[in-house]
Amino acid sequence: MKRIGNIWSSVVDEGNAIYAVKTGTKYKRSHRAVRKLLNEDHTINYDKAREYVKPIIEKLNNKTWSHKQPAHKRHFCKNHSNKGKWRDLYIPCLEDHIVAHMVIQASEKAFTRGMYPYCCGSVPGKGINCIVRNVKRWMQKDLECRYFVKLDIRHFFDNIDRDVLYGKLSDKIKDKNVLHVFEQIIDSAPTPCPVGYYTSPWFANLYLEDLDWFVAQDLYKERRGKRIKYVRHYLRYMDDMLLIGTSKADLYKAVRAIQKYLKERLNLEIKPQWEIKAIGKHELVDGEWKMKKNTYWCDIGGYKFCKDAAIMRDGIFLSTRRLARKQKYTTHWCESMNSRIGWAKHCDSKGFIENDIKPYVNIKRTRRLIGNVDKKSKRQTCSTERS
């Protein structure tokens, strides 16, 4: 594939830098360093942003910019099921965070070109909805799909090899200035993809891109002159892989081939707790619909899938119901509630909206409050652009 070059001018463009300030500070408006760039209504002051990015652009052009040592924080990440684990977070300073946004925005085409179509998570347009839409279609409409297996890479972000990652970046981008910035970002922390860096999910997807195409195209057997794939459908959500097939034997061979590929080429390994299971299906037993014996839900991306249903994960279901009963009507609460309602709408949980959300939440009011906040920020943007 032809490499992409001549993107340095896009990186150091003032418009790109101001947009990086806008996107990079979206969820950091309460931070002390970010507050200096805001108006009284917590929207971006574009005059202040323009003054802020000028020395950054000058440093990048003069090759004097260097990534500072990030702040290290040990954080307990809690998920929707009230379980969690400790993670090492590496938090860059605001200037380095803005530079990361600038360089990714300019080189996004290089990362997305050649990307596997069903690589979901941290990619624009390929979020949770992409998982729901495709997994439902595969499991409920493809009658030959009978078994699935979920694979998880052990300590994925901590075990990414620097040299391999930099080689993959060089295969995509030929602009030496951009590669130099990426090299500084990679070398600034103990691991090349630390949790807390904006570049980490982009690097992670690039690192596993060749694996995706290996699973989708190279795992097959020949029978009577025809190629029969071991994996009928394959989807990856960051380091979680979902393989759907027609037989246990084929999926077993595919898993062994993936383990070998990861160990030999990427210095990674799969967690040993994987198991090939039959896709779940409901049957009527004593007047009640129950899951058929020896069949199971497929849990991925916050949803659970089977042959005839797709529902929210239990932890998300419970946390959404508790959130609805709080009735705070603050901006944060309205945004969170609206997000959960959208989460429920994309699966077979419409009864949950009618019975557990609508009696406690005025959905029109939450949307109106969010719309008013958006209108304020848009008016501020228009006025600053005119001036």
PDB file of N, CA and C in Angstrom, residues 337-381:
ATOM      1  N   MET A 337     -28.319  10.345  30.917  1.00  0.00           N
ATOM      2  CA  MET A 337     -29.602   9.669  30.765  1.00  0.00           C
ATOM      3  C   MET A 337     -29.968   9.493  29.299  1.00  0.00           C
ATOM      4  N   ASN A 338     -29.720  10.540  28.500  1.00  0.00           N
ATOM      5  CA  ASN A 338     -30.018  10.470  27.070  1.00  0.00           C
ATOM      6  C   ASN A 338     -29.170   9.401  26.388  1.00  0.00           C
ATOM      7  N   SER A 339     -27.903   9.294  26.820  1.00  0.00           N
ATOM      8  CA  SER A 339     -27.014   8.271  26.273  1.00  0.00           C
ATOM      9  C   SER A 339     -27.519   6.870  26.593  1.00  0.00           C
ATOM     10  N   ARG A 340     -27.981   6.664  27.834  1.00  0.00           N
ATOM     11  CA  ARG A 340     -28.485   5.339  28.232  1.00  0.00           C
ATOM     12  C   ARG A 340     -29.765   4.983  27.489  1.00  0.00           C
ATOM     13  N   ILE A 341     -30.616   5.989  27.241  1.00  0.00           N
ATOM     14  CA  ILE A 341     -31.846   5.719  26.485  1.00  0.00           C
ATOM     15  C   ILE A 341     -31.502   5.277  25.064  1.00  0.00           C
ATOM     16  N   GLY A 342     -30.512   5.967  24.453  1.00  0.00           N
ATOM     17  CA  GLY A 342     -30.053   5.550  23.124  1.00  0.00           C
ATOM     18  C   GLY A 342     -29.467   4.152  23.148  1.00  0.00           C
ATOM     19  N   TRP A 343     -28.767   3.827  24.249  1.00  0.00           N
ATOM     20  CA  TRP A 343     -28.198   2.489  24.417  1.00  0.00           C
ATOM     21  C   TRP A 343     -29.307   1.437  24.381  1.00  0.00           C
ATOM     22  N   ALA A 344     -30.424   1.732  25.076  1.00  0.00           N
ATOM     23  CA  ALA A 344     -31.529   0.772  25.145  1.00  0.00           C
ATOM     24  C   ALA A 344     -32.282   0.671  23.821  1.00  0.00           C
ATOM     25  N   LYS A 345     -32.336   1.771  23.070  1.00  0.00           N
ATOM     26  CA  LYS A 345     -33.116   1.770  21.830  1.00  0.00           C
ATOM     27  C   LYS A 345     -32.518   0.871  20.756  1.00  0.00           C
ATOM     28  N   HIS A 346     -31.220   0.603  20.830  1.00  0.00           N
ATOM     29  CA  HIS A 346     -30.565  -0.177  19.787  1.00  0.00           C
ATOM     30  C   HIS A 346     -30.650  -1.683  20.030  1.00  0.00           C
ATOM     31  N   CYS A 347     -31.414  -2.099  21.029  1.00  0.00           N
ATOM     32  CA  CYS A 347     -31.574  -3.540  21.277  1.00  0.00           C
ATOM     33  C   CYS A 347     -33.026  -3.801  21.646  1.00  0.00           C
ATOM     34  N   ASP A 348     -33.312  -5.020  22.074  1.00  0.00           N
ATOM     35  CA  ASP A 348     -34.687  -5.410  22.399  1.00  0.00           C
ATOM     36  C   ASP A 348     -35.030  -5.036  23.844  1.00  0.00           C
ATOM     37  N   SER A 349     -34.851  -3.762  24.185  1.00  0.00           N
ATOM     38  CA  SER A 349     -35.111  -3.290  25.554  1.00  0.00           C
ATOM     39  C   SER A 349     -36.102  -2.136  25.551  1.00  0.00           C
ATOM     40  N   LYS A 350     -36.988  -2.091  24.556  1.00  0.00           N
ATOM     41  CA  LYS A 350     -37.947  -0.994  24.475  1.00  0.00           C
ATOM     42  C   LYS A 350     -38.962  -1.068  25.605  1.00  0.00           C
ATOM     43  N   GLY A 351     -39.275  -2.271  26.072  1.00  0.00           N
ATOM     44  CA  GLY A 351     -40.153  -2.412  27.232  1.00  0.00           C
ATOM     45  C   GLY A 351     -39.521  -1.830  28.477  1.00  0.00           C
ATOM     46  N   PHE A 352     -38.210  -1.901  28.557  1.00  0.00           N
ATOM     47  CA  PHE A 352     -37.487  -1.321  29.682  1.00  0.00           C
ATOM     48  C   PHE A 352     -37.639   0.203  29.687  1.00  0.00           C
ATOM     49  N   ILE A 353     -37.617   0.827  28.514  1.00  0.00           N
ATOM     50  CA  ILE A 353     -37.805   2.276  28.426  1.00  0.00           C
ATOM     51  C   ILE A 353     -39.203   2.668  28.904  1.00  0.00           C
ATOM     52  N   GLU A 354     -40.217   1.906  28.490  1.00  0.00           N
ATOM     53  CA  GLU A 354     -41.594   2.221  28.851  1.00  0.00           C
ATOM     54  C   GLU A 354     -41.857   2.023  30.338  1.00  0.00           C
ATOM     55  N   ASN A 355     -41.297   0.956  30.917  1.00  0.00           N
ATOM     56  CA  ASN A 355     -41.645   0.588  32.295  1.00  0.00           C
ATOM     57  C   ASN A 355     -40.716   1.174  33.355  1.00  0.00           C
ATOM     58  N   ASP A 356     -39.417   1.366  33.020  1.00  0.00           N
ATOM     59  CA  ASP A 356     -38.443   1.756  34.037  1.00  0.00           C
ATOM     60  C   ASP A 356     -37.845   3.140  33.848  1.00  0.00           C
ATOM     61  N   ILE A 357     -38.048   3.757  32.671  1.00  0.00           N
ATOM     62  CA  ILE A 357     -37.455   5.079  32.427  1.00  0.00           C
ATOM     63  C   ILE A 357     -38.534   6.164  32.316  1.00  0.00           C
ATOM     64  N   LYS A 358     -39.506   5.968  31.449  1.00  0.00           N
ATOM     65  CA  LYS A 358     -40.508   7.010  31.198  1.00  0.00           C
ATOM     66  C   LYS A 358     -41.313   7.401  32.437  1.00  0.00           C
ATOM     67  N   PRO A 359     -41.653   6.471  33.351  1.00  0.00           N
ATOM     68  CA  PRO A 359     -42.366   6.906  34.557  1.00  0.00           C
ATOM     69  C   PRO A 359     -41.570   7.851  35.452  1.00  0.00           C
ATOM     70  N   TYR A 360     -40.229   7.869  35.323  1.00  0.00           N
ATOM     71  CA  TYR A 360     -39.374   8.675  36.201  1.00  0.00           C
ATOM     72  C   TYR A 360     -38.677   9.825  35.475  1.00  0.00           C
ATOM     73  N   VAL A 361     -38.552   9.732  34.152  1.00  0.00           N
ATOM     74  CA  VAL A 361     -37.750  10.702  33.394  1.00  0.00           C
ATOM     75  C   VAL A 361     -38.611  11.366  32.330  1.00  0.00           C
ATOM     76  N   ASN A 362     -38.575  12.678  32.281  1.00  0.00           N
ATOM     77  CA  ASN A 362     -39.220  13.439  31.207  1.00  0.00           C
ATOM     78  C   ASN A 362     -38.193  13.559  30.077  1.00  0.00           C
ATOM     79  N   ILE A 363     -38.291  12.676  29.095  1.00  0.00           N
ATOM     80  CA  ILE A 363     -37.274  12.593  28.039  1.00  0.00           C
ATOM     81  C   ILE A 363     -37.213  13.883  27.220  1.00  0.00           C
ATOM     82  N   LYS A 364     -38.368  14.499  26.946  1.00  0.00           N
ATOM     83  CA  LYS A 364     -38.385  15.754  26.174  1.00  0.00           C
ATOM     84  C   LYS A 364     -37.637  16.851  26.921  1.00  0.00           C
ATOM     85  N   ARG A 365     -37.798  16.867  28.241  1.00  0.00           N
ATOM     86  CA  ARG A 365     -37.131  17.897  29.033  1.00  0.00           C
ATOM     87  C   ARG A 365     -35.614  17.723  29.011  1.00  0.00           C
ATOM     88  N   THR A 366     -35.144  16.471  29.105  1.00  0.00           N
ATOM     89  CA  THR A 366     -33.692  16.227  29.068  1.00  0.00           C
ATOM     90  C   THR A 366     -33.108  16.669  27.730  1.00  0.00           C
ATOM     91  N   ARG A 367     -33.808  16.370  26.649  1.00  0.00           N
ATOM     92  CA  ARG A 367     -33.300  16.752  25.327  1.00  0.00           C
ATOM     93  C   ARG A 367     -33.325  18.266  25.140  1.00  0.00           C
ATOM     94  N   ARG A 368     -34.358  18.918  25.687  1.00  0.00           N
ATOM     95  CA  ARG A 368     -34.447  20.378  25.577  1.00  0.00           C
ATOM     96  C   ARG A 368     -33.309  21.054  26.338  1.00  0.00           C
ATOM     97  N   LEU A 369     -32.990  20.535  27.521  1.00  0.00           N
ATOM     98  CA  LEU A 369     -31.894  21.108  28.308  1.00  0.00           C
ATOM     99  C   LEU A 369     -30.552  20.945  27.602  1.00  0.00           C
ATOM    100  N   ILE A 370     -30.333  19.766  27.009  1.00  0.00           N
ATOM    101  CA  ILE A 370     -29.084  19.531  26.269  1.00  0.00           C
ATOM    102  C   ILE A 370     -29.024  20.443  25.040  1.00  0.00           C
ATOM    103  N   GLY A 371     -30.169  20.607  24.363  1.00  0.00           N
ATOM    104  CA  GLY A 371     -30.219  21.473  23.182  1.00  0.00           C
ATOM    105  C   GLY A 371     -29.918  22.920  23.513  1.00  0.00           C
ATOM    106  N   ASN A 372     -30.389  23.386  24.666  1.00  0.00           N
ATOM    107  CA  ASN A 372     -30.123  24.769  25.070  1.00  0.00           C
ATOM    108  C   ASN A 372     -28.632  25.003  25.303  1.00  0.00           C
ATOM    109  N   VAL A 373     -27.967  24.016  25.908  1.00  0.00           N
ATOM    110  CA  VAL A 373     -26.525  24.124  26.139  1.00  0.00           C
ATOM    111  C   VAL A 373     -25.774  24.162  24.810  1.00  0.00           C
ATOM    112  N   ASP A 374     -26.194  23.307  23.855  1.00  0.00           N
ATOM    113  CA  ASP A 374     -25.543  23.277  22.538  1.00  0.00           C
ATOM    114  C   ASP A 374     -25.749  24.592  21.784  1.00  0.00           C
ATOM    115  N   LYS A 375     -26.953  25.171  21.889  1.00  0.00           N
ATOM    116  CA  LYS A 375     -27.229  26.435  21.202  1.00  0.00           C
ATOM    117  C   LYS A 375     -26.348  27.562  21.729  1.00  0.00           C
ATOM    118  N   LYS A 376     -26.136  27.567  23.055  1.00  0.00           N
ATOM    119  CA  LYS A 376     -25.276  28.586  23.650  1.00  0.00           C
ATOM    120  C   LYS A 376     -23.869  28.520  23.084  1.00  0.00           C
ATOM    121  N   SER A 377     -23.326  27.287  23.021  1.00  0.00           N
ATOM    122  CA  SER A 377     -21.955  27.129  22.522  1.00  0.00           C
ATOM    123  C   SER A 377     -21.869  27.488  21.048  1.00  0.00           C
ATOM    124  N   LYS A 378     -22.922  27.179  20.257  1.00  0.00           N
ATOM    125  CA  LYS A 378     -22.904  27.516  18.834  1.00  0.00           C
ATOM    126  C   LYS A 378     -22.957  29.027  18.622  1.00  0.00           C
ATOM    127  N   ARG A 379     -23.793  29.714  19.425  1.00  0.00           N
ATOM    128  CA  ARG A 379     -23.864  31.167  19.307  1.00  0.00           C
ATOM    129  C   ARG A 379     -22.527  31.819  19.625  1.00  0.00           C
ATOM    130  N   GLN A 380     -21.842  31.263  20.653  1.00  0.00           N
ATOM    131  CA  GLN A 380     -20.530  31.793  21.035  1.00  0.00           C
ATOM    132  C   GLN A 380     -19.525  31.569  19.920  1.00  0.00           C
ATOM    133  N   THR A 381     -19.590  30.402  19.291  1.00  0.00           N
ATOM    134  CA  THR A 381     -18.672  30.094  18.185  1.00  0.00           C
ATOM    135  C   THR A 381     -18.869  31.047  17.020  1.00  0.00           C
TER     136      THR A 381
END
